[in-house]
Amino acid sequence: MVHKFKQLGYNIVIDSDSNAVHVMDDCAFDMLDYLSAPMSEEMPGDLPEKLSQYSAENVRETYGELYSLYNEEQLFTEDDYEKYSETMVKSPVKSMCLNVAHDCNLRCEYCFAQTGDFGGERCIMPPEIGKKAIDFLIEKSANRENIELDFFGGEPLMAWDTVVATVDYARSIEKQHGKNFRFTITTNGVLLDDEKIDYINREMVNVVLSLDGRRETTDRIRKTLNGKSAYDVIVPKFQKLVKGRTNAGRTDYYVRATFTKYNLDFTEDVLHMRDLGFEQLSAEPVVTDEKEPFAITETDLPRIFSEYDKLCEIMANRTENKFNFFHFMVDLDQGPCAIKRLRGCGCGNDYVAVDPHGNIFPCHQFVGIEQWKMGSLLDGTFNDDIKTYFAKTHLYSKDGCGDCWAKFYCSGGCNANSFIYEGDCRKPHKLSCELQRKRLECALALAVDKAVKL
């Protein structure tokens, strides 16, 4: 399967089954429209009139070069992965989203967690549940050494005592079990203070900081309980936290925006966050019911695509105040392993989420959906059937994914979005697919541009 596109002035071709990426001249780029596997050493004699703009010698040489790529299995490659898809098995649990708070001190309109309570009561996880989560991970991780736990909510800083108690407990027993816990936290920053900043920068290997960008963007939809500006409260605290990390030579953080129909010019939000001093940036599209006034719909895609093009151009041409954009990051040299290519998300298999009552779900977006409850930390139950289902949920079991050029970068997309908005974990969310493919084109173009300029 071959996908071709133009970005940043390059003619880019990706052979999706080998993941080979090529930059081609106009003749080769045009010729690909008329070629397919199997290629023969003899050039076809019925190439179309469109190629007559190139000299006969150029056409012959170009065909020879394309045929060489075909022989080297870098063009029109056969899919080597599908035959392994049925061997996908359950994996030990290696990571957890610990919802220490089903409550929040903000009321963001777009929140997938229904402003923090996940559709239930507002509550805080007691430290005892956090400790049981550590015991669960040690037991279910089998021989895995590195274990990841993300403190999430709601707003996890509202459960700060539980956060600290959980980390302290893990540190006190990890070595005797041959484990290494890696903690992360996602926060809106309202409750940050010097003590919490120091602790996070010491104990958390990564931190996600929620800020929607410009003041007007943030304050329009990221509501505080008393109606005051969240922007004014959050920004100075985020700057202090990030300064502490960067002064220590660390770049393991993201300032994460969410863009909606209200700010389709989200490049301005990204650039604003860079002007605030942040270098690791993300802007996630809202995924919600299309009936919501701020929802992104298919009619918004051309506008969003042009915005991604704009951001891509800016990043390629910037010589100062550079920044990383999460969705434009791709490694052309060392891609994911075979399992990651087939099943990018560990949801329900090697990744689970736990609510404040100790109930276990496949991921944070499934929390509160009773049919997906996998068990409980309190009674020791764990539904192996759900785990098996997600182990077998991969790009070849998902509708249409095997025929998509982006399959080995996307690996089937988000299972929760598929279930919530398409009614089936194995039916990809169409809007998310369109956005993912466009972002990948920009990411590949930036990787090409960097390689060309070296």
Short mmCIF file of C-alpha atoms in Angstrom, two decimals:
data_model
loop_
_atom_site.label_atom_id
_atom_site.label_comp_id
_atom_site.label_asym_id
_atom_site.label_seq_id
_atom_site.Cartn_x
_atom_site.Cartn_y
_atom_site.Cartn_z
CA MET A 1 0.00 0.00 0.00
CA VAL A 2 1.45 3.34 -1.09
CA HIS A 3 0.33 6.78 0.08
CA LYS A 4 1.61 9.97 -1.54
CA PHE A 5 1.13 13.59 -0.54
CA LYS A 6 2.71 17.02 -0.83
CA GLN A 7 3.78 18.92 2.27
CA LEU A 8 6.38 21.62 2.94
CA GLY A 9 7.27 21.59 -0.76
CA TYR A 10 8.23 17.91 -0.77
CA ASN A 11 6.71 15.06 -2.78
CA ILE A 12 6.45 12.47 -0.02
CA VAL A 13 5.65 8.80 -0.53
CA ILE A 14 5.17 6.27 2.24
CA ASP A 15 5.08 2.56 1.67
CA SER A 16 2.82 1.73 4.58
CA ASP A 17 3.67 -1.96 4.98
CA SER A 18 7.43 -1.41 5.17
CA ASN A 19 7.13 2.12 6.66
CA ALA A 20 9.72 3.28 4.13
CA VAL A 21 9.42 7.03 3.50
CA HIS A 22 10.65 8.50 0.19
CA VAL A 23 11.08 12.00 -1.19
CA MET A 24 10.57 11.84 -4.95
CA ASP A 25 10.91 14.14 -7.92
CA ASP A 26 7.84 15.09 -9.95
CA CYS A 27 8.29 12.36 -12.54
CA ALA A 28 8.43 9.53 -9.97
CA PHE A 29 5.62 11.10 -7.93
CA ASP A 30 3.35 11.23 -10.99
CA MET A 31 4.37 7.80 -12.29
CA LEU A 32 3.27 6.11 -9.06
CA ASP A 33 -0.35 6.86 -9.97
CA TYR A 34 -0.07 4.27 -12.74
CA LEU A 35 1.96 1.54 -11.08
CA SER A 36 1.10 -1.28 -8.72
CA ALA A 37 2.47 -4.62 -7.56
CA PRO A 38 3.75 -6.81 -9.01
CA MET A 39 6.19 -4.65 -10.92
CA SER A 40 8.22 -6.15 -13.76
CA GLU A 41 11.70 -5.23 -14.89
CA GLU A 42 10.27 -4.21 -18.28
CA MET A 43 8.65 -0.77 -18.20
CA PRO A 44 4.98 -0.90 -19.30
CA GLY A 45 4.48 0.35 -22.82
CA ASP A 46 1.12 1.97 -22.13
CA LEU A 47 2.07 4.68 -19.63
CA PRO A 48 -0.38 7.59 -19.87
CA GLU A 49 -0.14 10.83 -21.77
CA LYS A 50 0.39 12.74 -18.53
CA LEU A 51 3.99 11.46 -18.37
CA SER A 52 4.77 12.85 -21.84
CA GLN A 53 5.77 16.12 -20.16
CA TYR A 54 8.95 14.28 -19.11
CA SER A 55 11.62 13.11 -21.54
CA ALA A 56 11.58 9.46 -22.57
CA GLU A 57 15.00 9.01 -20.96
CA ASN A 58 13.78 10.54 -17.70
CA VAL A 59 10.75 8.24 -17.67
CA ARG A 60 12.89 5.13 -18.28
CA GLU A 61 15.39 6.06 -15.58
CA THR A 62 12.63 6.86 -13.13
CA TYR A 63 10.88 3.56 -13.74
CA GLY A 64 14.17 1.75 -13.14
CA GLU A 65 14.63 3.55 -9.82
CA LEU A 66 11.09 2.70 -8.72
CA TYR A 67 11.60 -0.92 -9.75
CA SER A 68 14.77 -1.04 -7.62
CA LEU A 69 12.80 0.21 -4.60
CA TYR A 70 10.22 -2.48 -5.30
CA ASN A 71 12.92 -5.16 -5.38
CA GLU A 72 14.37 -3.82 -2.13
CA GLU A 73 10.90 -4.15 -0.52
CA GLN A 74 10.57 -0.41 0.01
CA LEU A 75 7.70 0.07 -2.42
CA PHE A 76 4.46 -1.89 -2.89
CA THR A 77 5.55 -4.14 -0.05
CA GLU A 78 3.31 -6.98 1.07
CA ASP A 79 1.78 -6.89 4.55
CA ASP A 80 3.90 -9.10 6.80
CA TYR A 81 1.99 -8.42 10.00
CA GLU A 82 -1.57 -9.64 9.49
CA LYS A 83 -0.54 -13.28 9.75
CA TYR A 84 0.64 -12.63 13.31
CA SER A 85 -2.51 -10.84 14.47
CA GLU A 86 -4.24 -13.99 15.71
CA THR A 87 -1.30 -14.79 17.95
CA MET A 88 -1.90 -11.66 20.02
CA VAL A 89 -2.26 -12.73 23.64
CA LYS A 90 -2.92 -11.16 27.01
CA SER A 91 -0.03 -9.27 28.55
CA PRO A 92 0.89 -8.55 32.16
CA VAL A 93 -0.45 -5.22 33.41
CA LYS A 94 2.29 -2.62 33.21
CA SER A 95 0.47 0.70 33.67
CA MET A 96 -2.49 2.19 35.46
CA CYS A 97 -4.50 5.38 35.47
CA LEU A 98 -5.38 5.99 39.12
CA ASN A 99 -8.42 8.25 39.38
CA VAL A 100 -7.67 9.60 42.82
CA ALA A 101 -10.36 12.28 42.51
CA HIS A 102 -13.81 12.13 40.99
CA ASP A 103 -14.14 15.80 41.61
CA CYS A 104 -12.68 18.95 40.13
CA ASN A 105 -12.27 22.61 41.02
CA LEU A 106 -12.99 23.60 37.40
CA ARG A 107 -16.08 23.00 35.27
CA CYS A 108 -14.68 22.72 31.75
CA GLU A 109 -17.61 22.40 29.36
CA TYR A 110 -15.91 19.85 27.11
CA CYS A 111 -14.79 17.50 29.92
CA PHE A 112 -15.28 13.83 28.95
CA ALA A 113 -15.53 13.07 32.70
CA GLN A 114 -18.70 15.19 33.08
CA THR A 115 -16.79 18.02 34.82
CA GLY A 116 -14.90 15.56 36.98
CA ASP A 117 -17.42 13.19 38.56
CA PHE A 118 -17.57 10.65 35.70
CA GLY A 119 -21.36 10.69 35.91
CA GLY A 120 -21.46 9.61 39.57
CA GLU A 121 -20.89 11.05 43.01
CA ARG A 122 -18.10 13.50 43.68
CA CYS A 123 -15.55 11.75 45.86
CA ILE A 124 -11.88 11.38 46.73
CA MET A 125 -9.91 8.11 46.79
CA PRO A 126 -8.74 7.17 50.31
CA PRO A 127 -5.04 6.33 50.69
CA GLU A 128 -5.90 2.68 51.39
CA ILE A 129 -7.22 2.26 47.84
CA GLY A 130 -4.07 3.83 46.42
CA LYS A 131 -1.96 1.32 48.31
CA LYS A 132 -4.12 -1.56 47.09
CA ALA A 133 -3.53 -0.28 43.55
CA ILE A 134 0.22 -0.63 44.09
CA ASP A 135 -0.24 -4.19 45.39
CA PHE A 136 -2.40 -4.99 42.34
CA LEU A 137 0.25 -3.68 39.93
CA ILE A 138 3.02 -5.64 41.62
CA GLU A 139 0.95 -8.83 41.42
CA LYS A 140 -0.40 -8.40 37.87
CA SER A 141 2.82 -7.10 36.30
CA ALA A 142 4.41 -10.56 36.53
CA ASN A 143 8.09 -10.24 35.57
CA ARG A 144 7.88 -6.68 34.25
CA GLU A 145 10.31 -4.42 36.08
CA ASN A 146 9.13 -0.97 34.98
CA ILE A 147 5.60 -0.02 36.03
CA GLU A 148 3.82 3.23 35.26
CA LEU A 149 1.07 4.92 37.23
CA ASP A 150 -0.64 8.18 36.30
CA PHE A 151 -2.48 10.17 38.94
CA PHE A 152 -5.64 11.39 37.26
CA GLY A 153 -9.12 12.72 37.87
CA GLY A 154 -11.04 14.94 38.03
CA GLU A 155 -8.29 16.95 39.58
CA PRO A 156 -5.72 14.77 41.39
CA LEU A 157 -4.31 17.62 43.48
CA MET A 158 -7.63 17.56 45.37
CA ALA A 159 -6.49 14.13 46.63
CA TRP A 160 -2.94 15.18 47.42
CA ASP A 161 -2.68 13.10 50.62
CA THR A 162 -3.58 10.00 48.61
CA VAL A 163 -1.04 10.87 45.91
CA VAL A 164 1.78 11.19 48.46
CA ALA A 165 0.73 8.11 50.43
CA THR A 166 0.57 6.01 47.25
CA VAL A 167 4.01 7.13 46.06
CA ASP A 168 5.56 6.62 49.49
CA TYR A 169 4.09 3.12 49.75
CA ALA A 170 5.34 2.14 46.31
CA ARG A 171 8.83 3.44 47.06
CA SER A 172 8.91 1.50 50.33
CA ILE A 173 8.31 -1.89 48.71
CA GLU A 174 9.35 -1.63 45.04
CA LYS A 175 12.91 -2.87 45.45
CA GLN A 176 11.97 -5.98 47.40
CA HIS A 177 9.66 -6.94 44.53
CA GLY A 178 12.15 -6.05 41.80
CA LYS A 179 10.00 -3.21 40.48
CA ASN A 180 10.65 0.36 39.38
CA PHE A 181 7.62 2.64 39.60
CA ARG A 182 7.41 5.60 37.24
CA PHE A 183 4.79 8.14 38.29
CA THR A 184 3.10 10.82 36.23
CA ILE A 185 0.38 13.33 37.05
CA THR A 186 -2.15 15.30 35.03
CA THR A 187 -3.32 18.54 36.61
CA ASN A 188 -5.18 21.77 35.91
CA GLY A 189 -2.74 23.53 38.26
CA VAL A 190 -5.22 25.47 40.40
CA LEU A 191 -3.98 23.92 43.66
CA LEU A 192 -0.28 23.97 42.84
CA ASP A 193 1.97 25.53 45.48
CA ASP A 194 5.70 25.45 46.10
CA GLU A 195 5.55 22.21 48.13
CA LYS A 196 3.55 20.38 45.46
CA ILE A 197 5.73 21.73 42.65
CA ASP A 198 8.90 20.49 44.39
CA TYR A 199 7.35 17.10 45.05
CA ILE A 200 6.09 16.68 41.48
CA ASN A 201 9.44 17.67 40.03
CA ARG A 202 11.15 15.19 42.30
CA GLU A 203 8.81 12.18 42.02
CA MET A 204 6.97 12.44 38.69
CA VAL A 205 8.79 11.32 35.54
CA ASN A 206 6.28 13.27 33.49
CA VAL A 207 3.58 15.84 34.10
CA VAL A 208 0.70 16.97 31.90
CA LEU A 209 -0.42 20.54 32.51
CA SER A 210 -3.87 21.50 31.21
CA LEU A 211 -4.11 24.97 29.70
CA ASP A 212 -6.19 25.79 26.65
CA GLY A 213 -3.95 28.53 25.31
CA ARG A 214 -4.73 32.22 25.06
CA ARG A 215 -6.57 33.93 27.90
CA GLU A 216 -9.79 34.24 25.91
CA THR A 217 -9.65 30.60 24.85
CA THR A 218 -9.00 29.34 28.37
CA ASP A 219 -11.55 31.52 30.11
CA ARG A 220 -14.33 30.86 27.59
CA ILE A 221 -14.64 27.14 28.29
CA ARG A 222 -12.36 26.34 31.26
CA LYS A 223 -14.73 27.63 33.93
CA THR A 224 -13.89 28.16 37.60
CA LEU A 225 -16.51 27.60 40.27
CA ASN A 226 -16.64 31.29 41.16
CA GLY A 227 -16.44 32.58 37.59
CA LYS A 228 -12.97 34.10 37.92
CA SER A 229 -10.25 33.67 35.33
CA ALA A 230 -8.57 30.28 35.47
CA TYR A 231 -5.80 31.63 33.23
CA ASP A 232 -4.54 34.11 35.83
CA VAL A 233 -4.42 31.41 38.50
CA ILE A 234 -2.82 28.67 36.43
CA VAL A 235 -0.18 30.26 34.22
CA PRO A 236 2.27 31.54 36.88
CA LYS A 237 2.18 28.18 38.65
CA PHE A 238 2.82 26.24 35.45
CA GLN A 239 5.70 28.56 34.61
CA LYS A 240 7.28 27.96 37.99
CA LEU A 241 6.88 24.17 37.73
CA VAL A 242 8.31 24.01 34.20
CA LYS A 243 11.19 26.32 35.11
CA GLY A 244 12.12 23.92 37.90
CA ARG A 245 12.20 21.00 35.47
CA THR A 246 14.07 22.77 32.68
CA ASN A 247 16.64 24.18 35.11
CA ALA A 248 17.37 20.55 35.95
CA GLY A 249 17.78 19.76 32.24
CA ARG A 250 14.44 17.96 32.00
CA THR A 251 11.93 18.21 29.15
CA ASP A 252 9.52 15.57 30.44
CA TYR A 253 6.31 17.60 30.58
CA TYR A 254 3.53 18.70 28.26
CA VAL A 255 1.34 21.75 28.38
CA ARG A 256 -1.85 20.37 26.89
CA ALA A 257 -4.57 22.42 25.24
CA THR A 258 -7.94 21.23 23.99
CA PHE A 259 -9.30 22.92 20.89
CA THR A 260 -12.98 23.12 20.08
CA LYS A 261 -15.14 24.78 17.45
CA TYR A 262 -14.57 28.01 19.41
CA ASN A 263 -10.82 28.10 18.66
CA LEU A 264 -10.20 26.45 15.31
CA ASP A 265 -7.30 28.91 14.99
CA PHE A 266 -5.52 26.82 17.64
CA THR A 267 -2.11 27.57 16.16
CA GLU A 268 -2.41 30.93 17.92
CA ASP A 269 -2.96 29.10 21.20
CA VAL A 270 0.08 26.90 20.61
CA LEU A 271 2.24 29.94 19.80
CA HIS A 272 0.89 31.78 22.83
CA MET A 273 1.88 28.89 25.08
CA ARG A 274 5.35 28.98 23.54
CA ASP A 275 5.54 32.71 24.26
CA LEU A 276 4.75 31.89 27.89
CA GLY A 277 7.98 29.87 27.98
CA PHE A 278 6.67 26.35 27.38
CA GLU A 279 8.45 24.18 24.79
CA GLN A 280 6.64 20.81 25.05
CA LEU A 281 3.17 21.44 23.68
CA SER A 282 0.04 19.62 22.68
CA ALA A 283 -3.38 20.67 21.36
CA GLU A 284 -5.94 17.90 21.45
CA PRO A 285 -9.17 18.08 19.43
CA VAL A 286 -12.30 17.80 21.56
CA VAL A 287 -14.13 14.52 21.07
CA THR A 288 -17.73 14.87 22.15
CA ASP A 289 -21.36 14.60 21.09
CA GLU A 290 -21.77 16.49 17.82
CA LYS A 291 -24.87 18.19 19.26
CA GLU A 292 -22.72 20.23 21.64
CA PRO A 293 -22.15 23.80 20.42
CA PHE A 294 -18.38 23.49 20.84
CA ALA A 295 -18.16 20.09 19.10
CA ILE A 296 -15.89 19.52 16.12
CA THR A 297 -17.70 18.01 13.14
CA GLU A 298 -16.74 16.87 9.65
CA THR A 299 -17.58 20.32 8.28
CA ASP A 300 -14.71 21.71 10.38
CA LEU A 301 -12.08 19.39 8.88
CA PRO A 302 -10.91 21.66 6.02
CA ARG A 303 -10.37 24.50 8.49
CA ILE A 304 -8.52 22.23 10.92
CA PHE A 305 -6.37 20.76 8.16
CA SER A 306 -5.33 24.23 7.02
CA GLU A 307 -4.44 25.06 10.61
CA TYR A 308 -2.26 21.95 10.89
CA ASP A 309 -0.57 23.03 7.62
CA LYS A 310 0.05 26.47 9.10
CA LEU A 311 1.54 25.03 12.29
CA CYS A 312 3.69 22.64 10.27
CA GLU A 313 5.10 25.50 8.17
CA ILE A 314 5.87 27.55 11.27
CA MET A 315 7.71 24.68 12.93
CA ALA A 316 9.74 23.93 9.79
CA ASN A 317 10.83 27.54 9.35
CA ARG A 318 11.45 28.61 12.95
CA THR A 319 15.08 29.17 13.84
CA GLU A 320 14.45 30.56 17.33
CA ASN A 321 11.97 29.77 20.10
CA LYS A 322 11.49 26.28 18.74
CA PHE A 323 9.04 23.87 20.33
CA ASN A 324 7.81 20.29 20.11
CA PHE A 325 4.22 19.55 19.19
CA PHE A 326 3.09 16.15 20.44
CA HIS A 327 1.09 15.13 17.37
CA PHE A 328 3.87 16.10 14.98
CA MET A 329 6.48 13.83 16.55
CA VAL A 330 7.49 10.68 14.66
CA ASP A 331 10.68 8.61 14.65
CA LEU A 332 11.67 7.39 11.17
CA ASP A 333 14.64 5.41 12.46
CA GLN A 334 13.22 3.39 15.34
CA GLY A 335 9.51 2.77 15.07
CA PRO A 336 7.35 0.81 17.51
CA CYS A 337 7.71 -2.93 18.06
CA ALA A 338 5.44 -5.40 16.26
CA ILE A 339 2.92 -5.59 19.10
CA LYS A 340 2.66 -1.80 19.25
CA ARG A 341 2.13 -1.68 15.50
CA LEU A 342 -0.81 -4.07 15.78
CA ARG A 343 -2.29 -2.86 19.07
CA GLY A 344 -1.05 0.59 19.94
CA CYS A 345 -3.28 1.06 22.95
CA GLY A 346 -2.88 -1.25 25.94
CA CYS A 347 -6.44 -0.47 27.06
CA GLY A 348 -7.94 -3.31 29.09
CA ASN A 349 -4.91 -5.51 28.54
CA ASP A 350 -1.62 -4.13 29.86
CA TYR A 351 -3.25 -0.85 30.95
CA VAL A 352 -6.20 -0.34 33.31
CA ALA A 353 -7.87 2.45 35.26
CA VAL A 354 -9.09 2.43 38.86
CA ASP A 355 -11.80 4.70 40.30
CA PRO A 356 -11.86 6.11 43.86
CA HIS A 357 -13.83 3.08 45.10
CA GLY A 358 -11.29 0.59 43.74
CA ASN A 359 -13.33 -0.49 40.71
CA ILE A 360 -11.22 -1.51 37.71
CA PHE A 361 -11.97 -0.41 34.12
CA PRO A 362 -10.12 -0.81 30.79
CA CYS A 363 -9.02 2.85 30.72
CA HIS A 364 -9.89 6.25 32.14
CA GLN A 365 -12.51 6.90 29.44
CA PHE A 366 -14.37 3.69 30.28
CA VAL A 367 -14.60 4.58 33.97
CA GLY A 368 -18.21 4.57 35.15
CA ILE A 369 -19.53 2.45 32.25
CA GLU A 370 -20.83 -0.57 34.16
CA GLN A 371 -20.65 -3.08 31.32
CA TRP A 372 -16.88 -2.52 31.15
CA LYS A 373 -16.16 -2.94 34.84
CA MET A 374 -13.33 -5.48 35.05
CA GLY A 375 -13.28 -6.08 38.78
CA SER A 376 -12.43 -4.51 42.12
CA LEU A 377 -9.34 -4.01 44.22
CA LEU A 378 -11.47 -4.60 47.32
CA ASP A 379 -12.66 -8.13 46.55
CA GLY A 380 -9.77 -9.18 44.27
CA THR A 381 -11.94 -9.85 41.21
CA PHE A 382 -10.56 -9.30 37.72
CA ASN A 383 -12.48 -10.17 34.54
CA ASP A 384 -10.16 -12.13 32.30
CA ASP A 385 -12.74 -12.25 29.49
CA ILE A 386 -12.59 -8.47 29.05
CA LYS A 387 -8.80 -8.65 29.12
CA THR A 388 -8.88 -11.31 26.38
CA TYR A 389 -11.28 -9.18 24.30
CA PHE A 390 -8.90 -6.22 24.32
CA ALA A 391 -5.87 -8.44 23.69
CA LYS A 392 -7.62 -9.47 20.46
CA THR A 393 -8.66 -5.92 19.59
CA HIS A 394 -6.05 -4.79 17.07
CA LEU A 395 -5.91 -3.04 13.74
CA TYR A 396 -6.86 -6.19 11.80
CA SER A 397 -9.94 -6.82 13.94
CA LYS A 398 -11.10 -3.21 13.48
CA ASP A 399 -13.33 -2.24 10.60
CA GLY A 400 -11.25 -0.82 7.75
CA CYS A 401 -8.00 -0.33 9.65
CA GLY A 402 -6.10 -2.96 7.70
CA ASP A 403 -6.70 -1.00 4.49
CA CYS A 404 -5.52 2.36 5.86
CA TRP A 405 -2.07 3.71 4.95
CA ALA A 406 -1.61 5.05 8.50
CA LYS A 407 -2.35 1.73 10.20
CA PHE A 408 1.09 1.12 11.71
CA TYR A 409 1.31 4.65 13.11
CA CYS A 410 -2.23 4.75 14.47
CA SER A 411 -2.64 1.04 15.37
CA GLY A 412 -6.40 1.26 15.34
CA GLY A 413 -7.01 4.41 17.35
CA CYS A 414 -8.80 4.92 20.66
CA ASN A 415 -11.02 2.01 21.76
CA ALA A 416 -13.04 4.21 24.09
CA ASN A 417 -13.82 6.81 21.43
CA SER A 418 -14.85 4.00 19.10
CA PHE A 419 -17.21 2.54 21.70
CA ILE A 420 -18.66 5.83 22.92
CA TYR A 421 -19.20 7.47 19.53
CA GLU A 422 -19.49 4.52 17.13
CA GLY A 423 -21.01 1.97 19.52
CA ASP A 424 -18.29 -0.62 19.02
CA CYS A 425 -14.63 -0.75 20.12
CA ARG A 426 -13.80 -2.32 16.77
CA LYS A 427 -15.42 0.37 14.67
CA PRO A 428 -13.00 3.32 14.40
CA HIS A 429 -14.23 6.83 15.13
CA LYS A 430 -14.24 8.36 11.65
CA LEU A 431 -13.55 11.96 12.67
CA SER A 432 -10.57 10.91 14.78
CA CYS A 433 -9.21 8.89 11.84
CA GLU A 434 -9.32 11.93 9.54
CA LEU A 435 -7.50 14.08 12.08
CA GLN A 436 -4.90 11.40 12.76
CA ARG A 437 -4.05 10.95 9.09
CA LYS A 438 -3.58 14.69 8.58
CA ARG A 439 -1.38 15.02 11.65
CA LEU A 440 0.73 12.10 10.47
CA GLU A 441 1.31 13.77 7.11
CA CYS A 442 2.56 16.86 8.90
CA ALA A 443 4.72 14.78 11.25
CA LEU A 444 6.29 12.87 8.37
CA ALA A 445 6.91 16.08 6.44
CA LEU A 446 8.71 17.65 9.42
CA ALA A 447 10.84 14.51 9.85
CA VAL A 448 11.71 14.63 6.14
CA ASP A 449 12.50 18.34 6.34
CA LYS A 450 14.79 17.78 9.31
CA ALA A 451 16.63 14.96 7.51
CA VAL A 452 17.04 17.01 4.33
CA LYS A 453 18.45 19.97 6.25
CA LEU A 454 21.03 17.95 8.19
#
